[in-house]
mmCIF file of C-alpha atoms in Angstrom:
data_model
loop_
_atom_site.group_PDB
_atom_site.id
_atom_site.type_symbol
_atom_site.label_atom_id
_atom_site.label_comp_id
_atom_site.label_asym_id
_atom_site.label_seq_id
_atom_site.Cartn_x
_atom_site.Cartn_y
_atom_site.Cartn_z
ATOM 1 C CA GLY F 3 8.113 -40.554 -21.079
ATOM 2 C CA ALA F 4 5.241 -39.206 -23.457
ATOM 3 C CA GLY F 5 1.821 -39.954 -22.263
ATOM 4 C CA PRO F 6 -1.447 -37.815 -22.021
ATOM 5 C CA ALA F 7 -0.147 -35.903 -18.849
ATOM 6 C CA ARG F 8 2.392 -34.114 -21.270
ATOM 7 C CA TRP F 9 -0.647 -32.472 -22.953
ATOM 8 C CA GLY F 10 -2.250 -31.008 -20.407
ATOM 9 C CA ASN F 11 -2.054 -27.269 -19.788
ATOM 10 C CA PRO F 12 0.927 -26.095 -17.494
ATOM 11 C CA SER F 13 -1.473 -23.360 -15.665
ATOM 12 C CA SER F 14 -4.259 -25.841 -14.686
ATOM 13 C CA VAL F 15 -4.640 -27.576 -11.307
ATOM 14 C CA HIS F 16 -5.514 -31.098 -12.156
ATOM 15 C CA ARG F 17 -2.729 -33.683 -12.302
ATOM 16 C CA PHE F 18 -2.196 -33.616 -16.247
ATOM 17 C CA GLY F 19 -1.706 -29.575 -16.020
ATOM 18 C CA GLN F 20 0.599 -30.223 -12.882
ATOM 19 C CA ALA F 21 2.455 -32.935 -15.001
ATOM 20 C CA ALA F 22 3.026 -30.350 -17.773
ATOM 21 C CA ARG F 23 4.112 -28.053 -15.602
ATOM 22 C CA GLU F 24 6.672 -30.476 -14.050
ATOM 23 C CA ALA F 25 7.959 -31.019 -17.563
ATOM 24 C CA VAL F 26 8.232 -27.395 -18.363
ATOM 25 C CA GLU F 27 10.419 -26.550 -15.264
ATOM 26 C CA ALA F 28 12.296 -29.067 -15.785
ATOM 27 C CA ALA F 29 13.254 -28.265 -19.135
ATOM 28 C CA ARG F 30 13.896 -24.458 -18.087
ATOM 29 C CA GLU F 31 16.373 -25.899 -15.758
ATOM 30 C CA GLN F 32 18.191 -27.693 -18.343
ATOM 31 C CA VAL F 33 18.604 -24.763 -20.397
ATOM 32 C CA ALA F 34 19.385 -22.601 -17.929
ATOM 33 C CA ARG F 35 22.297 -25.220 -16.955
ATOM 34 C CA LEU F 36 23.033 -25.209 -20.492
ATOM 35 C CA ILE F 37 23.864 -21.660 -21.081
ATOM 36 C CA ASP F 38 25.027 -21.172 -17.177
ATOM 37 C CA CYS F 39 22.145 -18.789 -16.101
ATOM 38 C CA ARG F 40 22.019 -17.698 -12.425
ATOM 39 C CA THR F 41 18.512 -19.057 -12.399
ATOM 40 C CA PRO F 42 16.059 -21.280 -14.261
ATOM 41 C CA GLU F 43 13.614 -17.978 -13.971
ATOM 42 C CA GLU F 44 15.490 -15.896 -16.329
ATOM 43 C CA ILE F 45 14.781 -18.706 -18.969
ATOM 44 C CA VAL F 46 11.693 -17.579 -21.318
ATOM 45 C CA PHE F 47 10.218 -20.249 -23.590
ATOM 46 C CA VAL F 48 9.260 -19.094 -27.389
ATOM 47 C CA ALA F 49 8.740 -20.875 -30.724
ATOM 48 C CA SER F 50 11.922 -20.113 -32.546
ATOM 49 C CA GLY F 51 15.141 -17.858 -32.293
ATOM 50 C CA THR F 52 13.457 -15.368 -34.780
ATOM 51 C CA GLU F 53 10.529 -15.022 -32.503
ATOM 52 C CA ALA F 54 12.929 -14.709 -29.478
ATOM 53 C CA ASN F 55 14.954 -12.038 -31.561
ATOM 54 C CA ASN F 56 12.266 -10.149 -32.355
ATOM 55 C CA ALA F 57 10.898 -10.047 -29.097
ATOM 56 C CA VAL F 58 14.050 -8.312 -27.630
ATOM 57 C CA VAL F 59 14.468 -5.608 -30.474
ATOM 58 C CA ALA F 60 10.444 -5.134 -30.305
ATOM 59 C CA SER F 61 10.830 -4.235 -26.877
ATOM 60 C CA LEU F 62 13.617 -2.323 -26.813
ATOM 61 C CA VAL F 63 12.564 -0.303 -29.807
ATOM 62 C CA GLY F 64 9.161 0.388 -28.070
ATOM 63 C CA GLU F 65 11.008 1.677 -24.681
ATOM 64 C CA SER F 66 13.213 4.029 -26.894
ATOM 65 C CA ALA F 67 12.814 8.208 -27.459
ATOM 66 C CA PRO F 68 13.001 9.412 -30.747
ATOM 67 C CA GLY F 69 16.598 10.225 -31.219
ATOM 68 C CA GLU F 70 18.133 7.233 -29.860
ATOM 69 C CA LYS F 71 19.718 4.319 -31.945
ATOM 70 C CA ILE F 72 20.336 0.427 -31.932
ATOM 71 C CA VAL F 73 23.466 -0.945 -32.842
ATOM 72 C CA VAL F 74 23.779 -4.429 -34.487
ATOM 73 C CA SER F 75 26.643 -5.946 -36.277
ATOM 74 C CA ALA F 76 25.972 -6.341 -40.132
ATOM 75 C CA LEU F 77 26.061 -10.092 -39.970
ATOM 76 C CA GLU F 78 23.270 -10.269 -37.729
ATOM 77 C CA HIS F 79 20.322 -12.739 -38.686
ATOM 78 C CA PRO F 80 17.545 -11.071 -40.309
ATOM 79 C CA SER F 81 15.222 -11.473 -37.674
ATOM 80 C CA ILE F 82 17.631 -8.982 -35.700
ATOM 81 C CA LEU F 83 18.306 -6.581 -38.962
ATOM 82 C CA GLY F 84 14.565 -6.668 -40.244
ATOM 83 C CA ALA F 85 13.069 -6.395 -36.997
ATOM 84 C CA ALA F 86 15.502 -3.154 -36.345
ATOM 85 C CA HIS F 87 14.852 -1.861 -39.666
ATOM 86 C CA ALA F 88 11.367 -2.040 -39.182
ATOM 87 C CA ALA F 89 10.320 -0.955 -36.039
ATOM 88 C CA ALA F 90 13.372 1.734 -35.670
ATOM 89 C CA PRO F 91 12.147 4.154 -38.043
ATOM 90 C CA ARG F 92 8.614 4.521 -36.546
ATOM 91 C CA ALA F 93 9.740 5.141 -33.152
ATOM 92 C CA GLY F 94 12.273 7.694 -34.879
ATOM 93 C CA VAL F 95 15.184 5.290 -33.908
ATOM 94 C CA ALA F 96 18.261 4.931 -35.922
ATOM 95 C CA VAL F 97 20.179 1.639 -36.909
ATOM 96 C CA VAL F 98 23.805 1.359 -37.071
ATOM 97 C CA GLU F 99 25.029 -1.608 -38.753
ATOM 98 C CA VAL F 100 28.783 -2.185 -38.069
ATOM 99 C CA PRO F 101 30.460 -4.552 -40.654
ATOM 100 C CA PRO F 102 32.739 -7.067 -39.984
ATOM 101 C CA GLU F 103 36.568 -6.754 -40.848
ATOM 102 C CA GLU F 104 37.903 -8.723 -43.905
ATOM 103 C CA ASP F 105 38.478 -11.829 -41.209
ATOM 104 C CA GLY F 106 34.783 -11.950 -41.260
ATOM 105 C CA VAL F 107 34.845 -10.494 -37.373
ATOM 106 C CA VAL F 108 32.860 -7.888 -36.417
ATOM 107 C CA SER F 109 35.374 -5.574 -34.060
ATOM 108 C CA ALA F 110 33.941 -5.174 -30.867
ATOM 109 C CA ALA F 111 35.876 -1.865 -30.498
ATOM 110 C CA ARG F 112 34.275 -0.668 -33.345
ATOM 111 C CA MET F 113 30.620 -1.957 -32.099
ATOM 112 C CA ALA F 114 31.315 0.023 -28.733
ATOM 113 C CA ALA F 115 32.695 3.333 -30.316
ATOM 114 C CA ALA F 116 29.003 2.782 -32.492
ATOM 115 C CA ALA F 117 27.279 2.683 -29.002
ATOM 116 C CA GLY F 118 27.706 5.894 -27.567
ATOM 117 C CA PRO F 119 24.922 8.079 -25.691
ATOM 118 C CA GLY F 120 21.001 7.162 -26.503
ATOM 119 C CA THR F 121 22.074 3.627 -27.525
ATOM 120 C CA ARG F 122 19.168 1.177 -26.664
ATOM 121 C CA LEU F 123 20.627 -1.822 -27.818
ATOM 122 C CA ALA F 124 23.878 -3.678 -29.116
ATOM 123 C CA ALA F 125 23.467 -7.049 -30.925
ATOM 124 C CA LEU F 126 26.244 -9.107 -31.881
ATOM 125 C CA MET F 127 25.660 -12.720 -32.565
ATOM 126 C CA LEU F 128 28.026 -15.066 -31.085
ATOM 127 C CA ALA F 129 28.557 -17.771 -34.131
ATOM 128 C CA ASN F 130 27.884 -16.709 -38.095
ATOM 129 C CA ASN F 131 25.503 -18.676 -39.507
ATOM 130 C CA GLU F 132 27.263 -18.806 -43.189
ATOM 131 C CA ILE F 133 30.764 -18.397 -42.788
ATOM 132 C CA GLY F 134 31.242 -19.906 -39.038
ATOM 133 C CA THR F 135 33.262 -16.923 -37.582
ATOM 134 C CA LEU F 136 32.684 -16.595 -33.760
ATOM 135 C CA GLN F 137 32.285 -13.036 -32.717
ATOM 136 C CA PRO F 138 34.017 -11.026 -29.751
ATOM 137 C CA VAL F 139 30.824 -11.164 -27.695
ATOM 138 C CA ALA F 140 32.841 -11.103 -24.548
ATOM 139 C CA GLU F 141 34.701 -8.400 -25.393
ATOM 140 C CA LEU F 142 31.961 -6.127 -26.498
ATOM 141 C CA CYS F 143 29.897 -6.788 -22.919
ATOM 142 C CA ARG F 144 33.411 -5.502 -21.236
ATOM 143 C CA ALA F 145 33.566 -2.524 -23.499
ATOM 144 C CA LEU F 146 30.032 -1.645 -22.892
ATOM 145 C CA ALA F 147 30.083 -2.468 -18.726
ATOM 146 C CA GLY F 148 28.702 0.348 -17.079
ATOM 147 C CA ARG F 149 27.521 2.474 -20.106
ATOM 148 C CA GLY F 150 23.841 1.087 -19.713
ATOM 149 C CA VAL F 151 23.692 -0.543 -23.134
ATOM 150 C CA PRO F 152 21.943 -4.007 -23.000
ATOM 151 C CA VAL F 153 23.518 -6.183 -25.434
ATOM 152 C CA LEU F 154 21.767 -9.169 -27.249
ATOM 153 C CA CYS F 155 23.532 -12.053 -28.682
ATOM 154 C CA ASP F 156 21.657 -14.406 -31.275
ATOM 155 C CA ALA F 157 23.688 -17.830 -30.027
ATOM 156 C CA VAL F 158 21.420 -20.001 -32.328
ATOM 157 C CA GLN F 159 24.043 -21.465 -34.236
ATOM 158 C CA ALA F 160 26.455 -21.584 -31.229
ATOM 159 C CA VAL F 161 24.673 -23.729 -28.464
ATOM 160 C CA GLY F 162 25.247 -27.350 -28.725
ATOM 161 C CA LYS F 163 28.251 -26.926 -30.816
ATOM 162 C CA VAL F 164 30.675 -24.578 -28.610
ATOM 163 C CA ALA F 165 30.581 -23.943 -24.832
ATOM 164 C CA VAL F 166 28.234 -21.150 -24.302
ATOM 165 C CA SER F 167 27.712 -19.208 -20.757
ATOM 166 C CA VAL F 168 25.892 -15.822 -19.983
ATOM 167 C CA GLN F 169 27.911 -15.325 -17.086
ATOM 168 C CA THR F 170 31.330 -15.371 -19.175
ATOM 169 C CA LEU F 171 30.227 -13.569 -22.368
ATOM 170 C CA GLY F 172 28.219 -11.027 -19.872
ATOM 171 C CA VAL F 173 24.915 -10.795 -22.412
ATOM 172 C CA ASP F 174 21.736 -9.350 -21.034
ATOM 173 C CA TYR F 175 19.904 -11.233 -23.679
ATOM 174 C CA LEU F 176 20.862 -14.361 -25.288
ATOM 175 C CA THR F 177 18.503 -16.320 -27.705
ATOM 176 C CA LEU F 178 18.998 -20.090 -28.783
ATOM 177 C CA ALA F 179 16.703 -22.672 -30.885
ATOM 178 C CA ALA F 180 16.552 -26.474 -29.783
ATOM 179 C CA HIS F 181 16.413 -27.784 -33.337
ATOM 180 C CA LYS F 182 19.777 -26.651 -34.109
ATOM 181 C CA PHE F 183 21.327 -29.099 -31.489
ATOM 182 C CA HIS F 184 18.860 -32.242 -31.975
ATOM 183 C CA GLY F 185 15.973 -30.690 -29.910
ATOM 184 C CA PRO F 186 12.156 -30.321 -31.156
ATOM 185 C CA LEU F 187 11.183 -27.782 -34.008
ATOM 186 C CA GLY F 188 9.213 -25.154 -32.561
ATOM 187 C CA ALA F 189 11.111 -24.995 -29.233
ATOM 188 C CA ALA F 190 13.262 -21.774 -28.423
ATOM 189 C CA ALA F 191 14.343 -20.021 -25.683
ATOM 190 C CA LEU F 192 15.295 -16.177 -24.833
#
């Protein structure tokens, strides 16, 4: 239940802080179970899906060398497309957008083909927020296996509506936002 102990600093050693720490760790375990993580320690809490997507893109672009590239579906949320197009030119990194086919599904084979040598990230959302198509994320991950290309999956529109397993998908990064499945605003995870 909600009480004063929930407002403590989870890094503090006093009882209010320890109660807050327990609540955070319980939430981390729930989210890990929800998306089938290996361990709860893989979950990082953030304030929004946008923040989670921006963090992954900014981190990987920041680690890139000039001449490398990021491959994204043209359907990605602006938090991925915008972050990529803003950060990549400053780092000398190209952004390659792969458009969807006529049925609204982005071809995993076309994404994988675009992700040649020097690719720092491939981003493909799981469920499109405008047309509702489910994208072939697991197929993309299988095609990129062993090539050293991390895959970011924006699953904000999917979690809570369809079964989502990071193990089955094979993704390196997955983002979700609690308010999309009746959770609180300002709570998201990576």
